Amino acid sequence: AQKVTQAQTEISVVEKEDVTLDCVYETRDTTYYLFWYKQPPSGELVFLIRRNSFDEQNEISGRYSWNFQKSTSSFNFTITASQVVDSAVYFCALSGWGAGNKLTFGGGTRVLVKP
Amino acid sequence: GAGVSQTPSNKVTEKGKYVELRCDPISGHTALYWYRQSLGQGPEFLIYFQGTGAADDSGLPNDRFFAVRPEGSVSTLKIQRTERGDSAMYLCASSPTFGQGETQYFGPGTRLLVL
């Protein structure tokens, strides 16, 4: 069975602070894919990043960065210099080779960025 | 180009009624997915189509739920004898192919409320 855990339910920061969202996953598959999605108040899930299990390179995209560590089964997400527009719920998700293409989501972390 | 569209955006119905939720995937995408998201939780997989056929319907909660995709494009999720517990956001996603680990692009969702 696959499982994704996002232990932080809500994080509140002041604008320009950095915020790190934790994601821990469980899977028996050796080939799997990890994703992060953003869900603003409008409700639509917005794709942010996809990583496969063989690529442990960290990635940076603008103010966003991701730290993938297979040794600890974690795929953490950092927003640098947060802005009010970053306020949303962020979901980590897993797609395992043995589970077909269905995504298993974590419970989400609500980020509130105050001006 | 146009993203995934879902209609209606909101649906209010009475317990026991029948509802249909529609999803129009991104043009040319062959894989289509349905998820259900209860308030404060992450989305949960319902069903996934490769072309016209349901490749995995293991997430459908019971036989009141059914989905079709007759021409390999638009899909309809059908719920019979609705119950108050069916109230949730229903999300549709599509991906270019049905290859493993393909990124899924989500629509804005249909918020269903069963009174």
Tab-separated table of C-alpha atoms in Angstrom, chain A:
chain	number	residue	atom	x	y	z
A	1	ALA	CA	0.000	0.000	0.000
A	2	GLN	CA	1.084	3.540	-0.631
A	3	LYS	CA	0.917	6.309	1.898
A	4	VAL	CA	1.820	9.993	1.985
A	5	THR	CA	2.063	11.911	5.243
A	6	GLN	CA	2.139	15.659	5.580
A	7	ALA	CA	2.495	16.145	9.297
A	8	GLN	CA	2.000	19.905	9.266
A	9	THR	CA	-1.654	20.780	8.879
A	10	GLU	CA	-1.179	24.543	8.900
A	11	ILE	CA	1.760	26.937	8.805
A	12	SER	CA	1.483	30.656	9.307
A	13	VAL	CA	4.321	32.991	8.329
A	14	VAL	CA	4.899	36.663	7.745
A	15	GLU	CA	5.668	37.793	4.226
A	16	LYS	CA	9.303	37.326	3.166
A	17	GLU	CA	9.883	34.486	5.612
A	18	ASP	CA	10.909	31.106	4.261
A	19	VAL	CA	8.597	28.146	4.789
A	20	THR	CA	9.348	24.436	4.445
A	21	LEU	CA	6.637	21.855	3.939
A	22	ASP	CA	7.399	18.280	4.920
A	23	CYS	CA	6.332	15.206	2.972
A	24	VAL	CA	7.086	11.616	3.946
A	25	TYR	CA	5.991	8.720	1.765
A	26	GLU	CA	5.733	4.947	1.913
A	27	THR	CA	5.786	2.586	-1.035
A	28	ARG	CA	7.058	-0.878	-1.878
A	29	ASP	CA	7.740	0.086	-5.462
A	30	THR	CA	11.315	0.743	-6.544
A	31	THR	CA	10.053	2.944	-9.367
A	32	TYR	CA	7.715	5.703	-8.294
A	33	TYR	CA	6.925	9.361	-8.899
A	34	LEU	CA	6.427	12.221	-6.491
A	35	PHE	CA	4.456	15.389	-7.088
A	36	TRP	CA	3.583	18.646	-5.412
A	37	TYR	CA	0.365	20.504	-6.168
A	38	LYS	CA	-0.917	23.866	-4.977
A	39	GLN	CA	-4.614	24.410	-4.256
A	40	PRO	CA	-5.490	28.098	-3.914
A	41	PRO	CA	-8.858	29.171	-2.472
A	42	SER	CA	-10.417	28.841	-5.943
A	43	GLY	CA	-10.068	25.053	-5.533
A	44	GLU	CA	-8.184	24.053	-8.661
A	45	LEU	CA	-5.104	21.884	-8.115
A	46	VAL	CA	-2.088	23.453	-9.808
A	47	PHE	CA	0.838	21.202	-10.730
A	48	LEU	CA	4.200	22.356	-9.348
A	49	ILE	CA	6.733	19.562	-9.789
A	50	ARG	CA	7.213	15.888	-10.674
A	51	ARG	CA	10.220	13.758	-9.670
A	52	ASN	CA	10.968	10.115	-10.365
A	53	SER	CA	12.558	7.818	-7.843
A	54	PHE	CA	15.839	7.609	-9.724
A	55	ASP	CA	16.495	11.321	-9.756
A	56	GLU	CA	17.516	12.599	-6.355
A	57	GLN	CA	18.825	15.915	-7.561
A	58	ASN	CA	17.347	18.830	-5.726
A	59	GLU	CA	15.519	21.308	-7.872
A	60	ILE	CA	14.985	25.036	-7.742
A	61	SER	CA	12.385	26.984	-9.678
A	62	GLY	CA	12.306	30.638	-8.816
A	63	ARG	CA	11.377	30.938	-5.147
A	64	TYR	CA	10.475	27.239	-4.948
A	65	SER	CA	12.894	24.445	-4.158
A	66	TRP	CA	12.530	20.745	-3.486
A	67	ASN	CA	14.682	18.364	-1.465
A	68	PHE	CA	14.256	14.679	-2.333
A	69	GLN	CA	15.939	12.176	0.012
A	70	LYS	CA	15.274	8.496	-0.667
A	71	SER	CA	17.148	7.470	2.488
A	72	THR	CA	14.466	9.113	4.627
A	73	SER	CA	11.578	8.743	2.126
A	74	SER	CA	11.045	12.473	2.125
A	75	PHE	CA	10.292	15.056	-0.535
A	76	ASN	CA	10.225	18.441	1.153
A	77	PHE	CA	9.230	21.727	-0.421
A	78	THR	CA	10.570	25.160	0.483
A	79	ILE	CA	9.154	28.527	-0.464
A	80	THR	CA	11.774	31.234	-0.138
A	81	ALA	CA	10.805	34.819	0.644
A	82	SER	CA	7.108	33.955	0.852
A	83	GLN	CA	4.464	36.236	-0.598
A	84	VAL	CA	0.780	36.650	0.171
A	85	VAL	CA	-0.041	34.954	-3.155
A	86	ASP	CA	1.613	31.794	-1.823
A	87	SER	CA	-1.267	31.351	0.612
A	88	ALA	CA	-2.877	28.043	-0.351
A	89	VAL	CA	-3.081	24.377	0.559
A	90	TYR	CA	-0.144	22.363	-0.744
A	91	PHE	CA	-0.402	18.649	-1.450
A	92	CYS	CA	2.312	16.065	-1.863
A	93	ALA	CA	1.345	13.026	-3.943
A	94	LEU	CA	2.804	9.662	-4.925
A	95	SER	CA	2.301	7.442	-7.967
A	96	GLY	CA	3.837	4.015	-7.656
A	97	TRP	CA	4.652	1.634	-10.478
A	98	GLY	CA	2.639	-1.127	-8.902
A	99	ALA	CA	-0.407	1.040	-8.282
A	100	GLY	CA	-0.926	2.151	-11.841
A	101	ASN	CA	-1.339	5.826	-12.449
A	102	LYS	CA	-3.494	6.737	-9.513
A	103	LEU	CA	-2.149	9.421	-7.240
A	104	THR	CA	-2.086	8.940	-3.487
A	105	PHE	CA	-2.248	12.325	-1.799
A	106	GLY	CA	-1.199	13.498	1.618
A	107	GLY	CA	-3.619	15.412	3.775
A	108	GLY	CA	-2.220	18.756	2.692
A	109	THR	CA	-0.571	21.660	4.475
A	110	ARG	CA	-2.340	25.007	4.597
A	111	VAL	CA	0.085	27.901	4.268
A	112	LEU	CA	-1.037	31.329	5.385
A	113	VAL	CA	1.265	34.200	4.482
A	114	LYS	CA	0.454	37.371	6.335
A	115	PRO	CA	1.457	40.784	4.971
